[in-house]
């Protein structure tokens, strides 16, 4: 029986080497762009500042949160899930269910 020469393994090996390199380049560039977009979306939080305490509907201005009963108008209470608290004096009023 004639001995067959061993099959050449050089060509497939070269192909394998070339593929991962190209894939790594492509995957390295893509996730970076996605991460930046995700961070921007997460940053969009609840608006802060005095302007967030008021809402305007036409000519009328309404307050989004009750003011502190002890400190009077101008001192808004923080809106928690079960209570309103004043950051100035610590007054707490629980929400009625
Ligand atoms: Zn207060």
mmCIF file of N, CA and C and ligand atoms in Angstrom:
data_model
loop_
_atom_site.group_PDB
_atom_site.id
_atom_site.type_symbol
_atom_site.label_atom_id
_atom_site.label_comp_id
_atom_site.label_asym_id
_atom_site.label_seq_id
_atom_site.Cartn_x
_atom_site.Cartn_y
_atom_site.Cartn_z
ATOM 1 N N UNK A 1 0.836 -1.223 0.000
ATOM 2 C CA UNK A 1 0.000 0.000 0.000
ATOM 3 C C UNK A 1 0.856 1.251 0.000
ATOM 4 N N UNK A 2 0.575 2.112 -0.939
ATOM 5 C CA UNK A 2 1.363 3.364 -0.956
ATOM 6 C C UNK A 2 0.974 4.269 0.213
ATOM 7 N N UNK A 3 1.980 4.824 0.794
ATOM 8 C CA UNK A 3 1.712 5.689 1.949
ATOM 9 C C UNK A 3 1.284 7.080 1.465
ATOM 10 N N UNK A 4 0.155 7.470 1.926
ATOM 11 C CA UNK A 4 -0.334 8.801 1.499
ATOM 12 C C UNK A 4 0.360 9.889 2.307
ATOM 13 N N UNK A 5 0.694 10.943 1.656
ATOM 14 C CA UNK A 5 1.326 12.047 2.409
ATOM 15 C C UNK A 5 0.321 12.668 3.391
ATOM 16 N N UNK A 6 0.830 13.049 4.497
ATOM 17 C CA UNK A 6 -0.060 13.630 5.518
ATOM 18 C C UNK A 6 -0.749 14.870 4.958
ATOM 19 N N UNK A 7 -2.013 15.050 5.249
ATOM 20 C CA UNK A 7 -2.724 16.242 4.736
ATOM 21 C C UNK A 7 -2.131 17.531 5.292
ATOM 22 N N UNK A 8 -2.130 18.485 4.444
ATOM 23 C CA UNK A 8 -1.530 19.749 4.869
ATOM 24 C C UNK A 8 -2.436 20.450 5.900
ATOM 25 N N UNK A 9 -1.854 20.824 6.991
ATOM 26 C CA UNK A 9 -2.668 21.485 8.027
ATOM 27 C C UNK A 9 -2.385 22.986 8.087
ATOM 28 N N UNK A 10 -1.529 23.403 7.172
ATOM 29 C CA UNK A 10 -1.131 24.825 7.255
ATOM 30 C C UNK A 10 -2.272 25.762 6.896
ATOM 31 N N UNK A 11 -3.002 25.363 5.839
ATOM 32 C CA UNK A 11 -4.050 26.294 5.371
ATOM 33 C C UNK A 11 -5.157 26.533 6.389
ATOM 34 N N UNK A 12 -5.729 25.464 6.960
ATOM 35 C CA UNK A 12 -6.794 25.712 7.948
ATOM 36 C C UNK A 12 -6.290 26.497 9.156
ATOM 37 N N UNK A 13 -5.053 26.200 9.547
ATOM 38 C CA UNK A 13 -4.517 26.899 10.723
ATOM 39 C C UNK A 13 -4.416 28.392 10.453
ATOM 40 N N UNK A 14 -3.994 28.719 9.242
ATOM 41 C CA UNK A 14 -3.859 30.141 8.904
ATOM 42 C C UNK A 14 -5.215 30.844 8.949
ATOM 43 N N UNK A 15 -6.236 30.124 8.441
ATOM 44 C CA UNK A 15 -7.573 30.724 8.425
ATOM 45 C C UNK A 15 -8.049 31.004 9.851
ATOM 46 N N UNK A 16 -7.777 30.033 10.735
ATOM 47 C CA UNK A 16 -8.226 30.207 12.128
ATOM 48 C C UNK A 16 -7.536 31.397 12.787
ATOM 49 N N UNK A 17 -6.286 31.552 12.399
ATOM 50 C CA UNK A 17 -5.550 32.667 13.015
ATOM 51 C C UNK A 17 -6.110 34.019 12.577
ATOM 52 N N UNK A 18 -6.453 34.054 11.305
ATOM 53 C CA UNK A 18 -6.933 35.326 10.766
ATOM 54 C C UNK A 18 -8.309 35.681 11.313
ATOM 55 N N UNK A 19 -9.178 34.690 11.493
ATOM 56 C CA UNK A 19 -10.559 34.978 11.904
ATOM 57 C C UNK A 19 -10.669 35.623 13.288
ATOM 58 N N UNK A 20 -10.048 35.012 14.320
ATOM 59 C CA UNK A 20 -10.217 35.607 15.662
ATOM 60 C C UNK A 20 -9.702 37.032 15.741
ATOM 61 N N UNK A 21 -8.660 37.318 15.030
ATOM 62 C CA UNK A 21 -8.108 38.669 15.080
ATOM 63 C C UNK A 21 -9.115 39.680 14.558
ATOM 64 N N UNK A 22 -9.752 39.335 13.465
ATOM 65 C CA UNK A 22 -10.749 40.246 12.889
ATOM 66 C C UNK A 22 -11.952 40.349 13.805
ATOM 67 N N UNK A 23 -12.358 39.229 14.377
ATOM 68 C CA UNK A 23 -13.523 39.241 15.268
ATOM 69 C C UNK A 23 -13.236 40.070 16.515
ATOM 70 N N UNK A 24 -12.012 39.928 17.038
ATOM 71 C CA UNK A 24 -11.661 40.673 18.253
ATOM 72 C C UNK A 24 -11.702 42.174 17.982
ATOM 73 N N UNK A 25 -11.231 42.559 16.809
ATOM 74 C CA UNK A 25 -11.251 43.990 16.480
ATOM 75 C C UNK A 25 -12.674 44.517 16.415
ATOM 76 N N UNK A 26 -13.541 43.713 15.789
ATOM 77 C CA UNK A 26 -14.926 44.142 15.627
ATOM 78 C C UNK A 26 -15.629 44.195 16.983
ATOM 79 N N UNK A 27 -15.398 43.159 17.828
ATOM 80 C CA UNK A 27 -16.099 43.119 19.117
ATOM 81 C C UNK A 27 -15.537 44.168 20.072
ATOM 82 N N UNK A 28 -14.273 44.528 19.906
ATOM 83 C CA UNK A 28 -13.687 45.521 20.806
ATOM 84 C C UNK A 28 -14.261 46.910 20.535
ATOM 85 N N UNK A 29 -14.601 47.156 19.297
ATOM 86 C CA UNK A 29 -15.123 48.478 18.950
ATOM 87 C C UNK A 29 -16.595 48.602 19.289
ATOM 88 N N UNK A 30 -17.348 47.528 19.141
ATOM 89 C CA UNK A 30 -18.802 47.598 19.344
ATOM 90 C C UNK A 30 -19.207 47.802 20.807
ATOM 91 N N UNK A 31 -18.715 46.990 21.769
ATOM 92 C CA UNK A 31 -19.185 47.146 23.157
ATOM 93 C C UNK A 31 -18.914 48.520 23.726
ATOM 94 N N UNK A 32 -17.835 49.144 23.328
ATOM 95 C CA UNK A 32 -17.531 50.474 23.863
ATOM 96 C C UNK A 32 -18.637 51.463 23.534
ATOM 97 N N UNK A 33 -19.106 51.411 22.302
ATOM 98 C CA UNK A 33 -20.170 52.322 21.885
ATOM 99 C C UNK A 33 -21.449 52.009 22.651
ATOM 100 N N UNK A 34 -21.740 50.732 22.857
ATOM 101 C CA UNK A 34 -22.964 50.358 23.576
ATOM 102 C C UNK A 34 -22.894 50.828 25.030
ATOM 103 N N UNK A 35 -21.729 50.689 25.642
ATOM 104 C CA UNK A 35 -21.593 51.083 27.055
ATOM 105 C C UNK A 35 -21.868 52.575 27.226
ATOM 106 N N UNK A 36 -21.328 53.361 26.312
ATOM 107 C CA UNK A 36 -21.520 54.807 26.414
ATOM 108 C C UNK A 36 -22.991 55.151 26.334
ATOM 109 N N UNK A 37 -23.706 54.464 25.461
ATOM 110 C CA UNK A 37 -25.138 54.746 25.322
ATOM 111 C C UNK A 37 -25.885 54.355 26.584
ATOM 112 N N UNK A 38 -25.519 53.223 27.168
ATOM 113 C CA UNK A 38 -26.199 52.757 28.386
ATOM 114 C C UNK A 38 -25.993 53.752 29.521
ATOM 115 N N UNK A 39 -24.769 54.261 29.649
ATOM 116 C CA UNK A 39 -24.479 55.191 30.745
ATOM 117 C C UNK A 39 -25.326 56.445 30.607
ATOM 118 N N UNK A 40 -25.488 56.901 29.398
ATOM 119 C CA UNK A 40 -26.269 58.116 29.169
ATOM 120 C C UNK A 40 -27.720 57.888 29.583
ATOM 121 N N UNK A 41 -28.243 56.708 29.275
ATOM 122 C CA UNK A 41 -29.638 56.420 29.622
ATOM 123 C C UNK A 41 -29.800 56.361 31.133
ATOM 124 N N UNK A 42 -28.820 55.771 31.806
ATOM 125 C CA UNK A 42 -28.911 55.643 33.266
ATOM 126 C C UNK A 42 -28.832 57.010 33.942
ATOM 127 N N UNK A 43 -28.067 57.903 33.330
ATOM 128 C CA UNK A 43 -27.873 59.209 33.954
ATOM 129 C C UNK A 43 -29.166 59.997 34.038
ATOM 130 N N UNK A 44 -30.092 59.715 33.136
ATOM 131 C CA UNK A 44 -31.335 60.482 33.105
ATOM 132 C C UNK A 44 -32.154 60.171 34.346
ATOM 133 N N UNK A 45 -31.993 60.947 35.371
ATOM 134 C CA UNK A 45 -32.697 60.707 36.634
ATOM 135 C C UNK A 45 -33.782 61.751 36.845
ATOM 136 N N UNK A 46 -34.382 61.668 38.012
ATOM 137 C CA UNK A 46 -35.422 62.630 38.381
ATOM 138 C C UNK A 46 -34.816 64.037 38.419
ATOM 139 N N UNK A 47 -35.528 64.985 37.862
ATOM 140 C CA UNK A 47 -34.988 66.337 37.814
ATOM 141 C C UNK A 47 -34.942 66.935 39.220
ATOM 142 N N UNK A 48 -33.899 67.694 39.487
ATOM 143 C CA UNK A 48 -33.738 68.277 40.817
ATOM 144 C C UNK A 48 -33.752 69.791 40.724
ATOM 145 N N UNK A 49 -33.947 70.402 41.870
ATOM 146 C CA UNK A 49 -33.976 71.851 41.915
ATOM 147 C C UNK A 49 -35.343 72.351 42.299
ATOM 148 N N UNK A 50 -35.424 73.642 42.587
ATOM 149 C CA UNK A 50 -36.693 74.223 43.022
ATOM 150 C C UNK A 50 -37.738 74.127 41.915
ATOM 151 N N UNK A 51 -37.301 74.206 40.676
ATOM 152 C CA UNK A 51 -38.266 74.188 39.579
ATOM 153 C C UNK A 51 -39.017 72.863 39.521
ATOM 154 N N UNK A 52 -38.451 71.800 40.099
ATOM 155 C CA UNK A 52 -39.113 70.496 40.083
ATOM 156 C C UNK A 52 -40.274 70.441 41.066
ATOM 157 N N UNK A 53 -40.362 71.413 41.986
ATOM 158 C CA UNK A 53 -41.420 71.408 43.003
ATOM 159 C C UNK A 53 -42.709 72.038 42.474
ATOM 160 N N UNK A 54 -42.606 72.698 41.343
ATOM 161 C CA UNK A 54 -43.775 73.396 40.806
ATOM 162 C C UNK A 54 -44.159 72.822 39.454
ATOM 163 N N UNK A 55 -45.457 72.903 39.185
ATOM 164 C CA UNK A 55 -45.952 72.504 37.866
ATOM 165 C C UNK A 55 -46.864 73.606 37.365
ATOM 166 N N UNK A 56 -46.724 73.929 36.117
ATOM 167 C CA UNK A 56 -47.580 74.979 35.568
ATOM 168 C C UNK A 56 -48.566 74.374 34.594
ATOM 169 N N UNK A 57 -49.828 74.755 34.769
ATOM 170 C CA UNK A 57 -50.874 74.306 33.835
ATOM 171 C C UNK A 57 -51.604 75.545 33.358
ATOM 172 N N UNK A 58 -51.203 76.002 32.201
ATOM 173 C CA UNK A 58 -51.794 77.239 31.702
ATOM 174 C C UNK A 58 -51.285 78.409 32.525
ATOM 175 N N UNK A 59 -52.213 79.086 33.194
ATOM 176 C CA UNK A 59 -51.841 80.233 34.018
ATOM 177 C C UNK A 59 -51.648 79.835 35.469
ATOM 178 N N UNK A 60 -52.075 78.645 35.834
ATOM 179 C CA UNK A 60 -52.037 78.250 37.245
ATOM 180 C C UNK A 60 -50.759 77.509 37.575
ATOM 181 N N UNK A 61 -50.284 77.772 38.798
ATOM 182 C CA UNK A 61 -49.091 77.090 39.286
ATOM 183 C C UNK A 61 -49.494 76.165 40.423
ATOM 184 N N UNK A 62 -49.111 74.919 40.336
ATOM 185 C CA UNK A 62 -49.424 73.983 41.417
ATOM 186 C C UNK A 62 -48.133 73.396 41.968
ATOM 187 N N UNK A 63 -48.171 73.038 43.234
ATOM 188 C CA UNK A 63 -46.991 72.464 43.874
ATOM 189 C C UNK A 63 -47.068 70.945 43.808
ATOM 190 N N UNK A 64 -45.960 70.323 43.487
ATOM 191 C CA UNK A 64 -45.960 68.865 43.338
ATOM 192 C C UNK A 64 -45.864 68.172 44.690
ATOM 193 N N UNK A 65 -45.387 68.884 45.720
ATOM 194 C CA UNK A 65 -45.250 68.293 47.051
ATOM 195 C C UNK A 65 -45.812 69.250 48.085
ATOM 196 N N UNK A 66 -46.333 68.715 49.177
ATOM 197 C CA UNK A 66 -46.839 69.577 50.239
ATOM 198 C C UNK A 66 -45.699 70.299 50.951
ATOM 199 N N UNK A 67 -46.032 71.462 51.489
ATOM 200 C CA UNK A 67 -45.016 72.207 52.230
ATOM 201 C C UNK A 67 -45.034 71.776 53.691
ATOM 202 N N UNK A 68 -43.992 72.119 54.407
ATOM 203 C CA UNK A 68 -43.887 71.721 55.814
ATOM 204 C C UNK A 68 -44.884 72.519 56.651
ATOM 205 N N UNK A 69 -45.572 71.806 57.536
ATOM 206 C CA UNK A 69 -46.561 72.480 58.385
ATOM 207 C C UNK A 69 -45.869 73.313 59.455
ATOM 208 N N UNK A 70 -44.719 72.931 59.852
ATOM 209 C CA UNK A 70 -44.019 73.644 60.921
ATOM 210 C C UNK A 70 -43.253 74.847 60.358
ATOM 211 N N UNK A 71 -42.576 74.649 59.257
ATOM 212 C CA UNK A 71 -41.736 75.712 58.706
ATOM 213 C C UNK A 71 -42.540 76.693 57.856
ATOM 214 N N UNK A 72 -43.684 76.246 57.356
ATOM 215 C CA UNK A 72 -44.510 77.138 56.563
ATOM 216 C C UNK A 72 -44.212 77.030 55.085
ATOM 217 N N UNK A 73 -44.893 77.873 54.297
ATOM 218 C CA UNK A 73 -44.696 77.825 52.842
ATOM 219 C C UNK A 73 -43.253 78.161 52.464
ATOM 220 N N UNK A 74 -42.764 77.512 51.456
ATOM 221 C CA UNK A 74 -41.384 77.723 51.033
ATOM 222 C C UNK A 74 -40.491 76.561 51.416
ATOM 223 N N UNK A 75 -40.974 75.766 52.383
ATOM 224 C CA UNK A 75 -40.204 74.589 52.793
ATOM 225 C C UNK A 75 -40.949 73.357 52.309
ATOM 226 N N UNK A 76 -40.455 72.785 51.261
ATOM 227 C CA UNK A 76 -41.125 71.606 50.708
ATOM 228 C C UNK A 76 -40.666 70.355 51.431
ATOM 229 N N UNK A 77 -41.563 69.376 51.477
ATOM 230 C CA UNK A 77 -41.223 68.108 52.116
ATOM 231 C C UNK A 77 -40.749 67.117 51.066
ATOM 232 N N UNK A 78 -39.902 66.208 51.502
ATOM 233 C CA UNK A 78 -39.412 65.172 50.598
ATOM 234 C C UNK A 78 -40.487 64.111 50.428
ATOM 235 N N UNK A 79 -40.612 63.614 49.210
ATOM 236 C CA UNK A 79 -41.661 62.644 48.908
ATOM 237 C C UNK A 79 -41.103 61.230 48.985
ATOM 238 N N UNK A 80 -41.341 60.563 50.108
ATOM 239 C CA UNK A 80 -40.935 59.157 50.238
ATOM 240 C C UNK A 80 -42.129 58.260 49.902
ATOM 241 N N UNK A 81 -41.877 56.975 49.832
ATOM 242 C CA UNK A 81 -42.965 56.080 49.391
ATOM 243 C C UNK A 81 -44.085 56.022 50.415
ATOM 244 N N UNK A 82 -43.801 56.267 51.694
ATOM 245 C CA UNK A 82 -44.858 56.147 52.697
ATOM 246 C C UNK A 82 -45.006 57.407 53.540
ATOM 247 N N UNK A 83 -44.213 58.425 53.282
ATOM 248 C CA UNK A 83 -44.272 59.602 54.144
ATOM 249 C C UNK A 83 -43.677 60.833 53.451
ATOM 250 N N UNK A 84 -43.998 61.980 54.013
ATOM 251 C CA UNK A 84 -43.363 63.232 53.592
ATOM 252 C C UNK A 84 -42.506 63.708 54.757
ATOM 253 N N UNK A 85 -41.304 64.111 54.491
ATOM 254 C CA UNK A 85 -40.441 64.600 55.559
ATOM 255 C C UNK A 85 -39.860 65.949 55.176
ATOM 256 N N UNK A 86 -39.666 66.765 56.199
ATOM 257 C CA UNK A 86 -39.052 68.070 55.994
ATOM 258 C C UNK A 86 -37.566 67.955 56.305
ATOM 259 N N UNK A 87 -36.757 68.402 55.363
ATOM 260 C CA UNK A 87 -35.320 68.341 55.591
ATOM 261 C C UNK A 87 -34.833 69.446 56.493
ATOM 262 N N UNK A 88 -35.691 70.451 56.727
ATOM 263 C CA UNK A 88 -35.270 71.599 57.526
ATOM 264 C C UNK A 88 -35.423 71.309 59.014
ATOM 265 N N UNK A 89 -36.621 70.805 59.421
ATOM 266 C CA UNK A 89 -36.870 70.597 60.841
ATOM 267 C C UNK A 89 -37.069 69.119 61.190
ATOM 268 N N UNK A 90 -37.222 68.266 60.195
ATOM 269 C CA UNK A 90 -37.385 66.843 60.478
ATOM 270 C C UNK A 90 -38.832 66.429 60.631
ATOM 271 N N UNK A 91 -39.745 67.340 60.330
ATOM 272 C CA UNK A 91 -41.172 67.027 60.439
ATOM 273 C C UNK A 91 -41.536 65.899 59.477
ATOM 274 N N UNK A 92 -42.289 64.922 59.979
ATOM 275 C CA UNK A 92 -42.687 63.788 59.149
ATOM 276 C C UNK A 92 -44.191 63.630 59.169
ATOM 277 N N UNK A 93 -44.773 63.502 58.012
ATOM 278 C CA UNK A 93 -46.203 63.213 57.933
ATOM 279 C C UNK A 93 -46.389 61.979 57.066
ATOM 280 N N UNK A 94 -47.056 60.993 57.652
ATOM 281 C CA UNK A 94 -47.237 59.729 56.928
ATOM 282 C C UNK A 94 -48.386 59.838 55.953
ATOM 283 N N UNK A 95 -48.227 59.170 54.844
ATOM 284 C CA UNK A 95 -49.283 59.190 53.841
ATOM 285 C C UNK A 95 -50.428 58.291 54.291
ATOM 286 N N UNK A 96 -51.636 58.770 54.053
ATOM 287 C CA UNK A 96 -52.805 57.951 54.404
ATOM 288 C C UNK A 96 -53.155 57.050 53.221
ATOM 289 N N UNK A 97 -53.460 55.822 53.557
ATOM 290 C CA UNK A 97 -53.784 54.864 52.490
ATOM 291 C C UNK A 97 -55.302 54.727 52.334
HETATM 292 ZN ZN1 LIG B 1 -39.959 71.805 58.473
#
